[in-house]
Tab-separated table of C-alpha atoms in Angstrom:
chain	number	residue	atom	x	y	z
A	1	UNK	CA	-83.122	87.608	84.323
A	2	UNK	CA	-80.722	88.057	81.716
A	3	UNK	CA	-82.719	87.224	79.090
A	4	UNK	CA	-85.118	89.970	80.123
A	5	UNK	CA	-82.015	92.529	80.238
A	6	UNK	CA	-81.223	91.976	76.995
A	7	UNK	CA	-85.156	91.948	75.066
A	8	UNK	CA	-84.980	95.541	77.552
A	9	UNK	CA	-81.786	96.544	75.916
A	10	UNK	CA	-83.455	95.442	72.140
A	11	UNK	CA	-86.570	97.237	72.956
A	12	UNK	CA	-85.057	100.334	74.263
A	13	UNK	CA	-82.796	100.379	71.260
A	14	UNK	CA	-85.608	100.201	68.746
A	15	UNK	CA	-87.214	103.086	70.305
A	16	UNK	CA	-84.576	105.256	70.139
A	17	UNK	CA	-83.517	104.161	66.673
A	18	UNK	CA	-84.524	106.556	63.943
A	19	UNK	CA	-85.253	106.703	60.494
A	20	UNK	CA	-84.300	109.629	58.682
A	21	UNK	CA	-85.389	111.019	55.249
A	22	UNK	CA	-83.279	111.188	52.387
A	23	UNK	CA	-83.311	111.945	49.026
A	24	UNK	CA	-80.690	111.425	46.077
A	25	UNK	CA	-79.349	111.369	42.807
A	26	UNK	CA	-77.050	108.904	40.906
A	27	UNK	CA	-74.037	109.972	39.765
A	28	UNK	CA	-70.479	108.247	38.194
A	29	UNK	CA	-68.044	107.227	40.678
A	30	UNK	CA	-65.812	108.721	38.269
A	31	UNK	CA	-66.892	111.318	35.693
A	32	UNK	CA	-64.390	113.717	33.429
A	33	UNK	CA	-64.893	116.826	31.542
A	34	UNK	CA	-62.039	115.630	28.638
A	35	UNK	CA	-60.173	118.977	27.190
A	36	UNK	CA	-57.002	119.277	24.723
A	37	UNK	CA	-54.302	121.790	25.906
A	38	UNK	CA	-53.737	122.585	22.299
A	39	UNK	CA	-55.451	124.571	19.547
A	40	UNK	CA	-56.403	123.421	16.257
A	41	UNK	CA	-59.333	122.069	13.726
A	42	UNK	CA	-60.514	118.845	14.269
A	43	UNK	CA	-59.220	116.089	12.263
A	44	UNK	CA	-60.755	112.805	13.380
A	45	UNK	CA	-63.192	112.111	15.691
A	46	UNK	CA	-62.947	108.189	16.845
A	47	UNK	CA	-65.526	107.361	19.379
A	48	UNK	CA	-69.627	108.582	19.831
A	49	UNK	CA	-71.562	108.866	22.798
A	50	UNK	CA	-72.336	105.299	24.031
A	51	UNK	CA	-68.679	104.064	23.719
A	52	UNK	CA	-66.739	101.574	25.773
A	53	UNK	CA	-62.975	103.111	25.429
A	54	UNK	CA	-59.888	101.751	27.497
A	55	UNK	CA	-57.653	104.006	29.053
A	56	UNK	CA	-55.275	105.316	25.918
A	57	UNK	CA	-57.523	104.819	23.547
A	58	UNK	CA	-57.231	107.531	21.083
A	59	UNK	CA	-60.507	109.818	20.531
A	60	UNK	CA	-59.912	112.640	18.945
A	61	UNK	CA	-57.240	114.316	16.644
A	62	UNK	CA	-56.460	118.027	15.611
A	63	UNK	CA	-54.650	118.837	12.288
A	64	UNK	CA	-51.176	117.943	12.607
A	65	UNK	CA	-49.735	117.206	9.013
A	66	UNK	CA	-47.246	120.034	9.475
A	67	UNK	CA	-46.147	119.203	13.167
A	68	UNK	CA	-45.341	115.823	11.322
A	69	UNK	CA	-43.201	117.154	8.774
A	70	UNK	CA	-41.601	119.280	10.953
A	71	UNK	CA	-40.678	116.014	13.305
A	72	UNK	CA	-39.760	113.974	9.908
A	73	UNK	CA	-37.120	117.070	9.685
A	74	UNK	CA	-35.702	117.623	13.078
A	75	UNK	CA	-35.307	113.289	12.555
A	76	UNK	CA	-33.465	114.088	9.386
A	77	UNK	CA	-31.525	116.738	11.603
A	78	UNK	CA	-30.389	114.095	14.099
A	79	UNK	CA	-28.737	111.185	11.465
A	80	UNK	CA	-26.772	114.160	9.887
A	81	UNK	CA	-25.716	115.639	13.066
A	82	UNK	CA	-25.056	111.846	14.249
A	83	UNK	CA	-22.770	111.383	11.224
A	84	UNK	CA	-20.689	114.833	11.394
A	85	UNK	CA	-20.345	113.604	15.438
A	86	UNK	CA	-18.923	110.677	14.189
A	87	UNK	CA	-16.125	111.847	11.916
A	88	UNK	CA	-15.378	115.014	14.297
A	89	UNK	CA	-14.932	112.727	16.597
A	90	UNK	CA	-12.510	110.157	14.418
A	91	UNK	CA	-10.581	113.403	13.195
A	92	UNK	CA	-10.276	114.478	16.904
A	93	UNK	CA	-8.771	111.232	18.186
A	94	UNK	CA	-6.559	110.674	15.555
A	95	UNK	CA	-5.093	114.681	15.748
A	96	UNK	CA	-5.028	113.623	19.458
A	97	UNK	CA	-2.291	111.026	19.372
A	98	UNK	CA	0.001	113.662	17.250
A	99	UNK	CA	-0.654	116.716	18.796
A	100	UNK	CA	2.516	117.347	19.908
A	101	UNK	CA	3.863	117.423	16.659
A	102	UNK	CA	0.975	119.880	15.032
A	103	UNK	CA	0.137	123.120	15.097
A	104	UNK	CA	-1.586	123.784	18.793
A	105	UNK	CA	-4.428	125.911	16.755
A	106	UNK	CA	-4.866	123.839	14.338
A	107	UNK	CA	-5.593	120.640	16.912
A	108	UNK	CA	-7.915	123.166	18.777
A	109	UNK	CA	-9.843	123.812	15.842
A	110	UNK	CA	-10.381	119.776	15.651
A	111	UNK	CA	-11.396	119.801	19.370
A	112	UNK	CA	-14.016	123.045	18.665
A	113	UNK	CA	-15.258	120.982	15.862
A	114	UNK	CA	-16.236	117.881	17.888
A	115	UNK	CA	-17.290	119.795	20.407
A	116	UNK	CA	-19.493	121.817	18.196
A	117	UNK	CA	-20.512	118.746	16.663
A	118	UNK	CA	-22.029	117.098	20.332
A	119	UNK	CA	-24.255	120.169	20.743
A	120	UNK	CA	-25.566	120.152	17.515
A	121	UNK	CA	-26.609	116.285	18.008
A	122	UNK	CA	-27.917	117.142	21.576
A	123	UNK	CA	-30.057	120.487	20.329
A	124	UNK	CA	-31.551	118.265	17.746
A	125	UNK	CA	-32.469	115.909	20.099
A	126	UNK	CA	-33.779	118.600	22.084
A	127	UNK	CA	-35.869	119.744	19.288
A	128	UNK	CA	-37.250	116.223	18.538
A	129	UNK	CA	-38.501	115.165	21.756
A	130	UNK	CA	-39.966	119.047	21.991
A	131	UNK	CA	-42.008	118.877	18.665
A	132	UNK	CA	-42.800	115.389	19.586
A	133	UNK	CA	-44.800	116.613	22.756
A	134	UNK	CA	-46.484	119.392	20.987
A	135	UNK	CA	-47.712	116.556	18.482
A	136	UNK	CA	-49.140	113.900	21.487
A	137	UNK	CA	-50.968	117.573	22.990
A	138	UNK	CA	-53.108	117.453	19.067
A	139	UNK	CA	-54.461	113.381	20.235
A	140	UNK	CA	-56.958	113.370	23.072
A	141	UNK	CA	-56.583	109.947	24.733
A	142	UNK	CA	-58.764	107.896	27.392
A	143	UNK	CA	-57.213	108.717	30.755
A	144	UNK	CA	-59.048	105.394	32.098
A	145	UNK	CA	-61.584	102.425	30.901
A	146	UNK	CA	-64.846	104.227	31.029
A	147	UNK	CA	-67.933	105.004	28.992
A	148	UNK	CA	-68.531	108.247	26.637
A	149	UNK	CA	-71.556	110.133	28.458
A	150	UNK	CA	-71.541	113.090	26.098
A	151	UNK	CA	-69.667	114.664	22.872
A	152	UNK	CA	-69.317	118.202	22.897
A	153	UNK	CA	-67.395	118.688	19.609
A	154	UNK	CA	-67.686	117.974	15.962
A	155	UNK	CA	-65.480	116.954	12.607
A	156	UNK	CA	-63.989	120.651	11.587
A	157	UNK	CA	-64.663	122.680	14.352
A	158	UNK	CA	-61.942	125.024	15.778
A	159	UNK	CA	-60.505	123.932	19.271
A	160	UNK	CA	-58.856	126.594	21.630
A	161	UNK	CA	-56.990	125.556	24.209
A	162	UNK	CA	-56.876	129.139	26.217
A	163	UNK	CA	-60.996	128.179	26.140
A	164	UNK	CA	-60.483	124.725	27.557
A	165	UNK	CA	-63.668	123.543	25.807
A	166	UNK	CA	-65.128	119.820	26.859
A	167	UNK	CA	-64.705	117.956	23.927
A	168	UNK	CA	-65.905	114.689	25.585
A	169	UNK	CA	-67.266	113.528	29.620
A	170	UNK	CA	-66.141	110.084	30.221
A	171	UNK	CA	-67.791	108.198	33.374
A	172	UNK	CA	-67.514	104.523	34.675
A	173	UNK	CA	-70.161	102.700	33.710
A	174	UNK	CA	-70.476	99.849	36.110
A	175	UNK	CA	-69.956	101.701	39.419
A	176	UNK	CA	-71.853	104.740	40.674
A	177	UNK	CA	-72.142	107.132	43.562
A	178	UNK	CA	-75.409	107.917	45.059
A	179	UNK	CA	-75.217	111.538	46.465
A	180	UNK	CA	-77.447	111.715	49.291
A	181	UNK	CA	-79.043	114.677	50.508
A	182	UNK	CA	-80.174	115.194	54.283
A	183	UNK	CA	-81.473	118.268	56.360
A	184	UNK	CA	-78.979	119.773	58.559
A	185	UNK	CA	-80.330	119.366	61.845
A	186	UNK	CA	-79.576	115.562	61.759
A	187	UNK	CA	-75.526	116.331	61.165
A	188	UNK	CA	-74.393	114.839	64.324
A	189	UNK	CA	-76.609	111.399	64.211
A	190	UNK	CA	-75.043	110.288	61.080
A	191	UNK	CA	-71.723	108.079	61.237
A	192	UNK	CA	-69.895	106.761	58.329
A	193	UNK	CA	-70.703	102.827	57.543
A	194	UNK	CA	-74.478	103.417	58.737
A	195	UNK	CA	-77.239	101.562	56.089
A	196	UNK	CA	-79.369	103.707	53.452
A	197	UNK	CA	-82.075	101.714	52.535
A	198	UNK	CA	-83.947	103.116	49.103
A	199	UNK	CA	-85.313	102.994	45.970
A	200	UNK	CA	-85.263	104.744	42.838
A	201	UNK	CA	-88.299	107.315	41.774
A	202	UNK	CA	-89.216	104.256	38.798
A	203	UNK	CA	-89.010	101.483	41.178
A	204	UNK	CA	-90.360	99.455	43.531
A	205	UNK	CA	-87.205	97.365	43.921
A	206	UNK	CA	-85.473	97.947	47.715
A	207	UNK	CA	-81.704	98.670	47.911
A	208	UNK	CA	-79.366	99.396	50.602
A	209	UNK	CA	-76.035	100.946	50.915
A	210	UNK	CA	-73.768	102.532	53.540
A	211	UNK	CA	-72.518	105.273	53.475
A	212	UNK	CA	-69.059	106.053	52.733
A	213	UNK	CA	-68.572	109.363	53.118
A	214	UNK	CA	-70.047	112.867	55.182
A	215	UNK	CA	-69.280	116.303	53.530
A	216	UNK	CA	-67.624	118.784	55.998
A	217	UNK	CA	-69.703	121.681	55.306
A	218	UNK	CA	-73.478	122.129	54.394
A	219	UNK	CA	-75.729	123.314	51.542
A	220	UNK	CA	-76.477	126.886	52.530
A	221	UNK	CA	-79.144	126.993	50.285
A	222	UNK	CA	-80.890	123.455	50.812
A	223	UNK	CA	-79.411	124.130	54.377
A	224	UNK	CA	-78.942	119.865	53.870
A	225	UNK	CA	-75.907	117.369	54.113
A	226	UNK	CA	-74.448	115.915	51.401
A	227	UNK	CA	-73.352	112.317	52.005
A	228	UNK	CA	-71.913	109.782	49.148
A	229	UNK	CA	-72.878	106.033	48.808
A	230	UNK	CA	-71.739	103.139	46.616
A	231	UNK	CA	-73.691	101.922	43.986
A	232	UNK	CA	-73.852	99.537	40.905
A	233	UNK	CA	-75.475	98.868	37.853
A	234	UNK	CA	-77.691	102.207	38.210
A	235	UNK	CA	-78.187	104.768	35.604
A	236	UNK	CA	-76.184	107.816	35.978
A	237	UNK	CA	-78.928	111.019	35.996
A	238	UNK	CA	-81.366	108.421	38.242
A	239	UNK	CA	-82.967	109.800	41.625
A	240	UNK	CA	-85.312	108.580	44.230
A	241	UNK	CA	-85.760	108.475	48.213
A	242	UNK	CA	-84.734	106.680	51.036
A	243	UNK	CA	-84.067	106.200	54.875
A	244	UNK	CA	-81.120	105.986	56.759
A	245	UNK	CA	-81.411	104.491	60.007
A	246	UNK	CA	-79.696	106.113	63.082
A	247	UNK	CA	-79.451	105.654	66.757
């Protein structure tokens, strides 16, 4: 008897499971459009489409000779204003221990001076670590380990930061997304961890995947769901069709 109830329960399951019709296109589980927030002609350009690039990696550099210099300055700035600290400082301490015995103005003038002399030091400071982040804004660095999918810019060209051109899209190579595409009317039979099982338009090879995640809102021109996938070693720009099978 039991064993009856349950090939009943496996039958009546498979007859109300369904297979739904999907299509899809591969995509990077991470992809950036790379920009500079500074203006400029570029300098160096380190990396070409087809790159492997850790995250820091330098790939691109405006013109900054003069940004340099000015830094080499403000550095120059800081020993001298360093030194004067130190003797207004000396002078002030030893004025200190006599000052009853001196002229009051003449002991202020000592404490003006080192207290003049503490500003200066801090303002260059100021001014270093200032002109020292407008230089970093002229690098574009890696913001992760990833792959260059496309270069956008070449050696000389102007660079505008109020444009925020893409100078570079970097993507993960080894893990993708596949964004799935399903019509509307199914919204409320799909559930998050359910299997995908597919194959790309220049294969025969079957896949599977769950899916990870359901958009909130639909297409309201493919009036379709978008839902996202997992994938590996796939080729970003690949599509193809599939099934996802509901209850």
């Amino acid at each position: 008897m039991i064993k009856i109830l349950i090939t009943t329960l496996i039958l009546t399951s498979s007859i109300f499971a369904e297979d739904i019709y999907a299509t899809f296109n591969v995509q990077a589980d991470k992809e950036s459009k790379l920009t500079l927030s500074s203006s400029g002609i570029v300098k160096k350009i380190l990396v070409d489409v087809g790159d492997y690039v850790k995250k820091d990696q330098l790939l691109l550099e405006l013109d900054n000779e003069d940004l340099k210099t000015s830094i080499l300055l403000e550095k120059k700035k800081i020993e001298l204003a360093t030194l004067n600290l130190k003797y207004a400082k000396k002078a002030y301490e030893r004025f200190e221990q006599i000052k009853d015995v001196i002229d009051e103005e003449q002991f202020d003038n000592y404490i003006s001076k080192y207290e003049r002399s503490q500003i200066e030091l801090a303002e260059a400071k100021a001014n270093l670590a200032y002109k020292t982040a407008i230089l970093e804004k002229t690098y574009l660095r890696a913001p992760y380990d990833g792959v260059i999918s496309s270069k956008e810019i070449e050696l000389g060209a102007g660079v505008s930061s109020a444009k925020m051109e893409t100078l570079f899209t970097l993507i993960t190579p080894k893990k993708q997304l596949l964004k799935i595409s399903v019509d509307e009317k199914y919204l409320n039979k799909i559930k998050i961890g359910q299997t995908f099982k597919y194959t790309l338009d220049n294969s025969d090879a079957k896949k599977e995947a769950k899916i990870s995640k359901i958009y909130p809102s639909i297409n309201p021109q493919k009036r379709s769901i978008t839902l996202e996938a997992s994938a590996s070693d796939l080729k970003v720009g690949m599509f193809g069709h599939g099934y996802l099978k509901v209850d």
